PDB file of C-alpha atoms and ligand atoms in Angstrom:
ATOM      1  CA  UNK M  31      89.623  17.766  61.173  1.00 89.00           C
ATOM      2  CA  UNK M  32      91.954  14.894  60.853  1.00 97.00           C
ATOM      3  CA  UNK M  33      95.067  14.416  62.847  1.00 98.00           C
ATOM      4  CA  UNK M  34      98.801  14.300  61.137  1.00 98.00           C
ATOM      5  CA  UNK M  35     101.575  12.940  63.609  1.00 98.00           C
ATOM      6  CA  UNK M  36     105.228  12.370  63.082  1.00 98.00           C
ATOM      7  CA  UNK M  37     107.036   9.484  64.553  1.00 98.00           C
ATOM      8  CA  UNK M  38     111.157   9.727  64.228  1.00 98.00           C
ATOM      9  CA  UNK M  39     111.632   6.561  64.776  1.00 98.00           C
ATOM     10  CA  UNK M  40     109.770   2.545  64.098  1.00 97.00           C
ATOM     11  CA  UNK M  41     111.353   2.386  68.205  1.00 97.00           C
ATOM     12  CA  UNK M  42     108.224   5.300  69.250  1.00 97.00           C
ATOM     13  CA  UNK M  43     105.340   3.686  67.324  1.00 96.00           C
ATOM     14  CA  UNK M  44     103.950   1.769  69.852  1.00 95.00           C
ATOM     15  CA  UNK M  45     103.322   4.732  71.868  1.00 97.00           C
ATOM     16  CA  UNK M  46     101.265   6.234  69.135  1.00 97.00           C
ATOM     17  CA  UNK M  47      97.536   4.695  68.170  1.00 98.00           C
ATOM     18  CA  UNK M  48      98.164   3.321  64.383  1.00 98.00           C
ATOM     19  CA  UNK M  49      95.030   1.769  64.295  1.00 97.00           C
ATOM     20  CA  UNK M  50      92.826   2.641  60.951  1.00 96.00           C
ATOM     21  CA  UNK M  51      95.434   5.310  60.014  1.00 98.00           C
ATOM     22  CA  UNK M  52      97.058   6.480  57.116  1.00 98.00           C
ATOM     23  CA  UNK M  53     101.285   5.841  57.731  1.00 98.00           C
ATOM     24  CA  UNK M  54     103.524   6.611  55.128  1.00 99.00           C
ATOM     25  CA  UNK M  55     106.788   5.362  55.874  1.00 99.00           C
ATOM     26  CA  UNK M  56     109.518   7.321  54.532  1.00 99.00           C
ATOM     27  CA  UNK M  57     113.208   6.395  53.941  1.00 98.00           C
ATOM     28  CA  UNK M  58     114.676   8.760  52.036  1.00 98.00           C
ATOM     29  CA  UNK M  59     118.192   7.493  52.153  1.00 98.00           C
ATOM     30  CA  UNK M  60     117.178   5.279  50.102  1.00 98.00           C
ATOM     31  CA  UNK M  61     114.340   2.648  50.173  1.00 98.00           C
ATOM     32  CA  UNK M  62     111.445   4.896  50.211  1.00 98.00           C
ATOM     33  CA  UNK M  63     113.083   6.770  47.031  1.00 98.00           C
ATOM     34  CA  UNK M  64     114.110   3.862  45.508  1.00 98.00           C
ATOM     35  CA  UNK M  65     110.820   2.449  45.376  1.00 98.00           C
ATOM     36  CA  UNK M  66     109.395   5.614  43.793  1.00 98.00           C
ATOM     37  CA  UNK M  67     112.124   5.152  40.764  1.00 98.00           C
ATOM     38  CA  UNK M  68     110.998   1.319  40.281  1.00 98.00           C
ATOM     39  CA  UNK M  69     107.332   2.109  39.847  1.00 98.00           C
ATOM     40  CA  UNK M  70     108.436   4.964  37.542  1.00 98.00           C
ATOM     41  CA  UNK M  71     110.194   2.972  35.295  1.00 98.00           C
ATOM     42  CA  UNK M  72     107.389   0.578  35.172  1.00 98.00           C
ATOM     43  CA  UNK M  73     108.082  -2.219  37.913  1.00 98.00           C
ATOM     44  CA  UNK M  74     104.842  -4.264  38.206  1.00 98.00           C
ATOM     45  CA  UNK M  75     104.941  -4.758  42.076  1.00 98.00           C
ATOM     46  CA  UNK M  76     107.047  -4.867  45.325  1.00 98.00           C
ATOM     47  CA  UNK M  77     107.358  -7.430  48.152  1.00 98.00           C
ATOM     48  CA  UNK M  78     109.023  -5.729  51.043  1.00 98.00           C
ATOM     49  CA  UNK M  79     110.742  -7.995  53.449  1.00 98.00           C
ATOM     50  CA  UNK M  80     112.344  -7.837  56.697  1.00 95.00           C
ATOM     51  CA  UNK M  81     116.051  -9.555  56.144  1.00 96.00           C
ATOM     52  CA  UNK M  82     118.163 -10.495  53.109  1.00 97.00           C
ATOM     53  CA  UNK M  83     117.581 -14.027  53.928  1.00 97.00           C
ATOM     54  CA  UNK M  84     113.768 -14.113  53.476  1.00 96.00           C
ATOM     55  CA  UNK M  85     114.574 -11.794  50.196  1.00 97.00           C
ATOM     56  CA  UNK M  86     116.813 -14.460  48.563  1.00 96.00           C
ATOM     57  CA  UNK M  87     113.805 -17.155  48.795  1.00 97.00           C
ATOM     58  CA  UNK M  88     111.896 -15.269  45.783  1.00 97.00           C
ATOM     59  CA  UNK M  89     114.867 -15.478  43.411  1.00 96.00           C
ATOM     60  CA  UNK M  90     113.092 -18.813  42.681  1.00 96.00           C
ATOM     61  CA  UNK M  91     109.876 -17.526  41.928  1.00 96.00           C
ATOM     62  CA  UNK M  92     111.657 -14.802  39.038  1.00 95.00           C
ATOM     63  CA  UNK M  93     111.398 -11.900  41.398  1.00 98.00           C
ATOM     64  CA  UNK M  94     114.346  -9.492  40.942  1.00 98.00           C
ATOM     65  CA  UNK M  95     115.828  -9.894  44.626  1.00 98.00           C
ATOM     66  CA  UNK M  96     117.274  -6.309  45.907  1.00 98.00           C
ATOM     67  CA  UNK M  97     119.143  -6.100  49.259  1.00 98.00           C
ATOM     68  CA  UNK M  98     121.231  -3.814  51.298  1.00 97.00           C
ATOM     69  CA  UNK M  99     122.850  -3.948  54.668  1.00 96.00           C
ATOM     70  CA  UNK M 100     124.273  -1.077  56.553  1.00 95.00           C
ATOM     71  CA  UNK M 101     124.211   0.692  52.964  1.00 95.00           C
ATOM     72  CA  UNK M 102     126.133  -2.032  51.331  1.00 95.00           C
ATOM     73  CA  UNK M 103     124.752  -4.169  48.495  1.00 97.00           C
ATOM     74  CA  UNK M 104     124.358  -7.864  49.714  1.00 97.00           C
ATOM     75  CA  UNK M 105     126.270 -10.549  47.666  1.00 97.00           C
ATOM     76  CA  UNK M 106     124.523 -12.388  45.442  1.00 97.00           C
ATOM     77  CA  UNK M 107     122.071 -10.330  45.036  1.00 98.00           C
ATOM     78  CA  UNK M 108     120.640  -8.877  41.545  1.00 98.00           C
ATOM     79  CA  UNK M 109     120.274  -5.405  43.041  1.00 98.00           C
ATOM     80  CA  UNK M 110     121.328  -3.027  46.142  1.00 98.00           C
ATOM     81  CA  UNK M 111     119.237   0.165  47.333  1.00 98.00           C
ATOM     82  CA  UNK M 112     120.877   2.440  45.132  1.00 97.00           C
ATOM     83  CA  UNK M 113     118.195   4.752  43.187  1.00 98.00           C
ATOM     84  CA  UNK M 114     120.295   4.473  39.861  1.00 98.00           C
ATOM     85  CA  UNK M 115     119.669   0.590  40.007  1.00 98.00           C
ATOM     86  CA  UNK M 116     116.275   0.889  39.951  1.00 98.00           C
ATOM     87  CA  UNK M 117     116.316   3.253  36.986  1.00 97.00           C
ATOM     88  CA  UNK M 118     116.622   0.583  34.582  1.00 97.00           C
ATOM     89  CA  UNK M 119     113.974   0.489  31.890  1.00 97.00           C
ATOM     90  CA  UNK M 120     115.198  -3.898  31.827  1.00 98.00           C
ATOM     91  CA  UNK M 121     112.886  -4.168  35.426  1.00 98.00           C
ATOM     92  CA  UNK M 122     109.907  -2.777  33.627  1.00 98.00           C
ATOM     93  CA  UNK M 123     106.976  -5.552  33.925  1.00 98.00           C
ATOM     94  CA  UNK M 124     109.160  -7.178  36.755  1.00 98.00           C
ATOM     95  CA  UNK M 125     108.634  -8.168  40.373  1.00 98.00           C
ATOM     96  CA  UNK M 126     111.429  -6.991  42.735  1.00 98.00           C
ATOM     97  CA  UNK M 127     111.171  -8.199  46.368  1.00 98.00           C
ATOM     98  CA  UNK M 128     113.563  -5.448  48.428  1.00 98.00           C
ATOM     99  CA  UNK M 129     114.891  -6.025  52.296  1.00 98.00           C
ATOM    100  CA  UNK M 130     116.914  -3.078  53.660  1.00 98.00           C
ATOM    101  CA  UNK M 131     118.299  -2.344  56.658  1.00 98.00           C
ATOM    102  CA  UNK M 132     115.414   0.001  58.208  1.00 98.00           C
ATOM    103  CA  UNK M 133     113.098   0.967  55.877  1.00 98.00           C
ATOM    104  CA  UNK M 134     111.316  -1.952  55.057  1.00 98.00           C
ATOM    105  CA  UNK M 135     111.154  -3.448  58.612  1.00 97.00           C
ATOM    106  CA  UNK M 136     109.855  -0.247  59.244  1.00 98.00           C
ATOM    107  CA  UNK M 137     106.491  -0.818  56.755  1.00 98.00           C
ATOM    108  CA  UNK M 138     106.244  -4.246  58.717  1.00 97.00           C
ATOM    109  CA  UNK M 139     106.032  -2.292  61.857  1.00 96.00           C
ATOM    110  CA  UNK M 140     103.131  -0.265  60.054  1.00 97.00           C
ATOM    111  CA  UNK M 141     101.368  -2.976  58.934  1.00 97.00           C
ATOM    112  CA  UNK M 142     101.752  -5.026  62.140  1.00 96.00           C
ATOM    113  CA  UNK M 143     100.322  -2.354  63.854  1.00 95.00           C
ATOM    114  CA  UNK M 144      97.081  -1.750  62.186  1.00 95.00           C
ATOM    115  CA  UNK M 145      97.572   0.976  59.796  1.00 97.00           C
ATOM    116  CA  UNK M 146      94.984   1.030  57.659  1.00 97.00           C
ATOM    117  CA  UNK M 147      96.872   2.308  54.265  1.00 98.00           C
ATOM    118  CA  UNK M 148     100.656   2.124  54.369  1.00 98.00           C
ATOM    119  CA  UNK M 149     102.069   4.070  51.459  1.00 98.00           C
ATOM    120  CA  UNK M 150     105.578   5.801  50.089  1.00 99.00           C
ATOM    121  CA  UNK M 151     107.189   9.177  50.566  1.00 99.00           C
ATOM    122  CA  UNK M 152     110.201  10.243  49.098  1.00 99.00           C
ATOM    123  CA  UNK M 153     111.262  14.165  47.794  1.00 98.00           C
ATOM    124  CA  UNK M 154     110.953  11.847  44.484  1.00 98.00           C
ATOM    125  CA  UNK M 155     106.879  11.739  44.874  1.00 99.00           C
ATOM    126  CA  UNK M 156     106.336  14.806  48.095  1.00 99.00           C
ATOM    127  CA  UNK M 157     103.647  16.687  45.764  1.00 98.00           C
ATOM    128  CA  UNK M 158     101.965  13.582  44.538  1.00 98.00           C
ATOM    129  CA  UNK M 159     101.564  11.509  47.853  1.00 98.00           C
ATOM    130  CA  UNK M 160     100.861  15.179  49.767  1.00 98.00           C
ATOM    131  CA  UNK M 161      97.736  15.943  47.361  1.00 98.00           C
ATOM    132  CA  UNK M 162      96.414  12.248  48.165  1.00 98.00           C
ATOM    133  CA  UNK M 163      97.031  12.494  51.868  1.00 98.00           C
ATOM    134  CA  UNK M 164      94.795  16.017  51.426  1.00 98.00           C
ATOM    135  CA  UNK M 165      92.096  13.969  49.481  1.00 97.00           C
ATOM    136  CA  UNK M 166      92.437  10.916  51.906  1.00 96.00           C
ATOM    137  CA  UNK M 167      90.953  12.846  54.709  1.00 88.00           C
ATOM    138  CA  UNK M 168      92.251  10.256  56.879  1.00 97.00           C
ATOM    139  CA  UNK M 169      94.369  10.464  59.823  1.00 98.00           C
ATOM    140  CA  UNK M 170      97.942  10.486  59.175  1.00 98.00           C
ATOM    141  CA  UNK M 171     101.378   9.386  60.400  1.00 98.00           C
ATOM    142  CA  UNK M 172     104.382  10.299  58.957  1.00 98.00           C
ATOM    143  CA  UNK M 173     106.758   7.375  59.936  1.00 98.00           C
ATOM    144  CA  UNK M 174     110.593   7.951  59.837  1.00 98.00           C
ATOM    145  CA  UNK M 175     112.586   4.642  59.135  1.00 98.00           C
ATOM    146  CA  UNK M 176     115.740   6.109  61.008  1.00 98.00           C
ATOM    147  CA  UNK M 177     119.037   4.103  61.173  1.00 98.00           C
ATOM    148  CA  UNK M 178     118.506   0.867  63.343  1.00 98.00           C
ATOM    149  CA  UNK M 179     116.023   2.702  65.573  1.00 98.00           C
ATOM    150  CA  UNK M 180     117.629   6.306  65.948  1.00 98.00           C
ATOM    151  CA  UNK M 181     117.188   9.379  64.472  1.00 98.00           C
ATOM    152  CA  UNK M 182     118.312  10.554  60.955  1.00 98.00           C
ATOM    153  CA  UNK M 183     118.161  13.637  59.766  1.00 98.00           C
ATOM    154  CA  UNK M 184     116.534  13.031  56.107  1.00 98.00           C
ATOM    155  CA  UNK M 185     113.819  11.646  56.962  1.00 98.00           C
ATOM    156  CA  UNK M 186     112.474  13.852  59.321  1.00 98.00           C
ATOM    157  CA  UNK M 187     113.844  16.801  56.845  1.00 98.00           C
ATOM    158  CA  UNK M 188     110.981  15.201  54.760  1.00 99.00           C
ATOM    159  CA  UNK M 189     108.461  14.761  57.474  1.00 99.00           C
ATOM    160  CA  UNK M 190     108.981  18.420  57.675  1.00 98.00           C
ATOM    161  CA  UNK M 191     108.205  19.066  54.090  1.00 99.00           C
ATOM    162  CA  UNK M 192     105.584  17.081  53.918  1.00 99.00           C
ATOM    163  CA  UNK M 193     103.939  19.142  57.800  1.00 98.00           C
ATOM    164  CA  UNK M 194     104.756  22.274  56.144  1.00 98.00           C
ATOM    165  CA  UNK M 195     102.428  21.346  52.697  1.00 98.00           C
ATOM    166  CA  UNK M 196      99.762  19.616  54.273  1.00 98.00           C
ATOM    167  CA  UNK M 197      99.343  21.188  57.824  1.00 98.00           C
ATOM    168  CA  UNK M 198      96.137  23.612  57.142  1.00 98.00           C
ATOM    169  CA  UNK M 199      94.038  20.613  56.305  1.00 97.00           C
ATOM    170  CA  UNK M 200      95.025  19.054  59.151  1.00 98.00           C
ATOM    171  CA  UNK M 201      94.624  19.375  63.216  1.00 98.00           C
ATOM    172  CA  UNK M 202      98.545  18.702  64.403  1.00 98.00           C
ATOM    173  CA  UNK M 203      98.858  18.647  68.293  1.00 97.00           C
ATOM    174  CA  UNK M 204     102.359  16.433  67.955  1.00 97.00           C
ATOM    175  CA  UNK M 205     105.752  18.008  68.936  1.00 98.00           C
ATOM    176  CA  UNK M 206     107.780  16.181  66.475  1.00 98.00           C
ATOM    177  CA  UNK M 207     105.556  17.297  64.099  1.00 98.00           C
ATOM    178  CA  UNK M 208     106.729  20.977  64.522  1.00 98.00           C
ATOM    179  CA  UNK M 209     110.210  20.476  65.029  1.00 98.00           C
ATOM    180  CA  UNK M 210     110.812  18.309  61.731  1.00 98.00           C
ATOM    181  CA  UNK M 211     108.745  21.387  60.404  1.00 98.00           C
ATOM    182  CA  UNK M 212     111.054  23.932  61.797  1.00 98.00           C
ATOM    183  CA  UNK M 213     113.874  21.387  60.904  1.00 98.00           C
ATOM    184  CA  UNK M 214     112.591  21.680  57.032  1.00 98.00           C
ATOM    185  CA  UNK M 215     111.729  25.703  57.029  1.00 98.00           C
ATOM    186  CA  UNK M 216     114.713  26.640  58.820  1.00 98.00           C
ATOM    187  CA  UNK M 217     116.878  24.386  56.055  1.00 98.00           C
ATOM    188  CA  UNK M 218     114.706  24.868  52.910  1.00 97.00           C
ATOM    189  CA  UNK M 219     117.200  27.601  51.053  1.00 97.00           C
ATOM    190  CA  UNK M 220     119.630  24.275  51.348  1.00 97.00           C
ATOM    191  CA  UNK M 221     118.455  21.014  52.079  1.00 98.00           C
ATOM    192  CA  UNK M 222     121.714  19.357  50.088  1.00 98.00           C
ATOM    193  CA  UNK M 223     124.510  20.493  52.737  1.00 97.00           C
ATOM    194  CA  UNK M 224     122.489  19.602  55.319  1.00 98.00           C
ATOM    195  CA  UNK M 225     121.661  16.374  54.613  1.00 98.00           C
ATOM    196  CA  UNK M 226     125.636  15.775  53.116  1.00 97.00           C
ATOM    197  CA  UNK M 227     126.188  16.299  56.752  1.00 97.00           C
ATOM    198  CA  UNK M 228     123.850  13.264  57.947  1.00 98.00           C
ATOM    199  CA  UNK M 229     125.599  10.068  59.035  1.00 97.00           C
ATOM    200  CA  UNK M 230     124.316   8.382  56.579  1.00 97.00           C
ATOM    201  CA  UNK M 231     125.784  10.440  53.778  1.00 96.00           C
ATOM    202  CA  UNK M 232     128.922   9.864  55.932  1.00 95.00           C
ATOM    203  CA  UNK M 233     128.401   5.990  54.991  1.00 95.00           C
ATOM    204  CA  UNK M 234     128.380   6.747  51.413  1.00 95.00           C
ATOM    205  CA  UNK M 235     131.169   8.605  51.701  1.00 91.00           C
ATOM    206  CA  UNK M 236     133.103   5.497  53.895  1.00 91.00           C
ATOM    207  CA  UNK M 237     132.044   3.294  51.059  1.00 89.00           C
ATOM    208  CA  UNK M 238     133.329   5.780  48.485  1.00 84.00           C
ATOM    209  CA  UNK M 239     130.130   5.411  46.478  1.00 84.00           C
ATOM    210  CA  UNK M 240     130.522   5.441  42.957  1.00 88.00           C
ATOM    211  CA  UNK M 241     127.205   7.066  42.780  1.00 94.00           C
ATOM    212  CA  UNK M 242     125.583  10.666  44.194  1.00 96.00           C
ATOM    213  CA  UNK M 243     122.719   9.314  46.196  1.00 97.00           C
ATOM    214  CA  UNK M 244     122.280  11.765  48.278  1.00 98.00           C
ATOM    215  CA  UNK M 245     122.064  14.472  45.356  1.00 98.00           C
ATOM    216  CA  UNK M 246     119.912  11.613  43.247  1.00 98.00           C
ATOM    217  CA  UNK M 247     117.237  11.597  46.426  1.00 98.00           C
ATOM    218  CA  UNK M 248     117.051  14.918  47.282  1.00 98.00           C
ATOM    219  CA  UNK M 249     115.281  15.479  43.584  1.00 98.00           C
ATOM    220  CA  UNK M 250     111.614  16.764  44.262  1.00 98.00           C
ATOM    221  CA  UNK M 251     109.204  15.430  42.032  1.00 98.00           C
ATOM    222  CA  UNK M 252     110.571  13.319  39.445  1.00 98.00           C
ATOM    223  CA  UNK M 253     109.380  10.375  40.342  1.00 98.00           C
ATOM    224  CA  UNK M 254     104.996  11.161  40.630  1.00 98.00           C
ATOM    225  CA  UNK M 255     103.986   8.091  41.582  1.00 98.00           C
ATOM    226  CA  UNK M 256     102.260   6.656  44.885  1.00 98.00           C
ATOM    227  CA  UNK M 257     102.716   3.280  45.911  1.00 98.00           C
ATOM    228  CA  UNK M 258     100.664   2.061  48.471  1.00 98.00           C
ATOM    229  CA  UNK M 259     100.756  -1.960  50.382  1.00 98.00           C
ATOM    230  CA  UNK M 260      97.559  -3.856  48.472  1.00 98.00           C
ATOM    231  CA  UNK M 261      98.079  -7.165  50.229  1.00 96.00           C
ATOM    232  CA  UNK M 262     101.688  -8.338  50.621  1.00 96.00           C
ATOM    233  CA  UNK M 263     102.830  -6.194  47.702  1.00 98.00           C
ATOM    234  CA  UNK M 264     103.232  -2.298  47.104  1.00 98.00           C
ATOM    235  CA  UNK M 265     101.468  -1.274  43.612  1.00 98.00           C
ATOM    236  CA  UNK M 266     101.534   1.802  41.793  1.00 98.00           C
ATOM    237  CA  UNK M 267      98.297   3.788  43.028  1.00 97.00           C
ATOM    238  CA  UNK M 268      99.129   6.807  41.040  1.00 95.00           C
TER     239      UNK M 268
HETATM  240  C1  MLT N 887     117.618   1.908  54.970  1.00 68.80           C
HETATM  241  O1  MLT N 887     116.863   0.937  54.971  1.00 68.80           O
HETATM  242  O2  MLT N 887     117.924   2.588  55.947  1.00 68.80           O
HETATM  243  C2  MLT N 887     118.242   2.334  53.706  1.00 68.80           C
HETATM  244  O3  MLT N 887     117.558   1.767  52.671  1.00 68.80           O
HETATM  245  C3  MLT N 887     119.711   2.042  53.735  1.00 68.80           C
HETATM  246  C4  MLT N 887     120.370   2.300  52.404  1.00 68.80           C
HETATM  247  O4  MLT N 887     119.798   1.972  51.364  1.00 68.80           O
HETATM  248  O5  MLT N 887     121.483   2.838  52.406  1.00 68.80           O
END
């Protein structure tokens, strides 16, 4: 039976073996979910870079350039990380290369470890990508972008989710693997508060967001797609 691990933080993967496994990063406040709403909407593909700065280069090359640091929409920039950009039937067709402040370093640190598929999770796509991971029969880590290499609570809320689906098909032996699964049961009747009482929600709230992310994220299943790294880009798989 195949193994399913859960690493809180990008800072702990090199203590785990990556190599030839399935990771799916998962950045829930808000790349990962944001990412899920582009290939809804019809986005044709998605470079994921590391800084702002390498993101601006492919405004030259007509890719939609999307950017966020510490939560904050980078100036100059056609987008920022928030969900309701990226539901905008106007990016349909397009190319959008994204840099954010954790989670897409954090699907560099997957691929530069040797994962064999890298793909999405969100609450957006949890039934979607936990059927595949099921039909993958492959071994599995659930990798939680954090904030700047510490714990969050939302992400491993979703790890949680996604243990508490999937476990019977899989052998888990992995401590962080229970507790986000605890973590998820022990919250499930109210997943909102909690998560309004992360400090990133706290952000939003500093920034006086305009905009209910945290609400807009916590959705399950309205976004059923999978996108997975083919190459340097994330496509729509499902
Ligand atoms: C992250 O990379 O941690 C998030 O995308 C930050 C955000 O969008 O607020």
């Amino acid at each position: 039976m195949k193994n399913l691990e859960v690493v809180v933080s990008p800072a702990l993967l090199p203590f785990y073996h990556v190599k030839n496994k399935t990771v799916v990063v998962i950045d829930i406040l808000r790349a990962t979910s944001s990412m899920c709403v582009a290939f809804k909407i019809g986005v044709e593909k998605i470079l994921t870079l590391a800084s702002a700065e390498e993101c601006k280069l492919f405004k030259e090359f007509d890719f939609i350039i999307a950017a966020e640091k510490d939560a904050i929409k980078v100036a100059g920039f056609d987008l920022g990380n928030s969900p309701f950009e990226f539901e905008n039937p106007l990016l349909e067709g397009k190319n959008i290369a994204l840099a954010t402040t954790n989670g897409t370093k954090a699907i560099k640190y997957a691929n530069e470890n040797g994962a064999s598929n890298i793909v999405i999770g969100s609450f957006l796509n949890i039934d979607v990508l936990c059927n595949w991971l099921i039909e993958q029969n492959n071994d599995v880590i659930l990798l939680c972008a954090g904030w700047k290499n510490k714990f969050n609570l939302e992400d491993t809320l979703f790890a949680g989710a996604v243990v508490n689906i999937i476990e019977s098909n899989f052998h888990v032996d992995c401590d962080s693997a229970l507790f986000a699964k605890l973590l998820y049961v022990s919250n499930i009747d109210d997943l909102e508060n909690l998560v309004r009482a992360s400090s990133h929600a706290k952000r939003f709230k500093l920034q006086s967001y305009q905009t209910d992310d945290v609400k807009y994220c916590l959705q399950m299943n309205t976004a059923p797609v999978l996108p997975i790294l083919e190459g340097n880009y994330f496509k729509k798989l499902i």
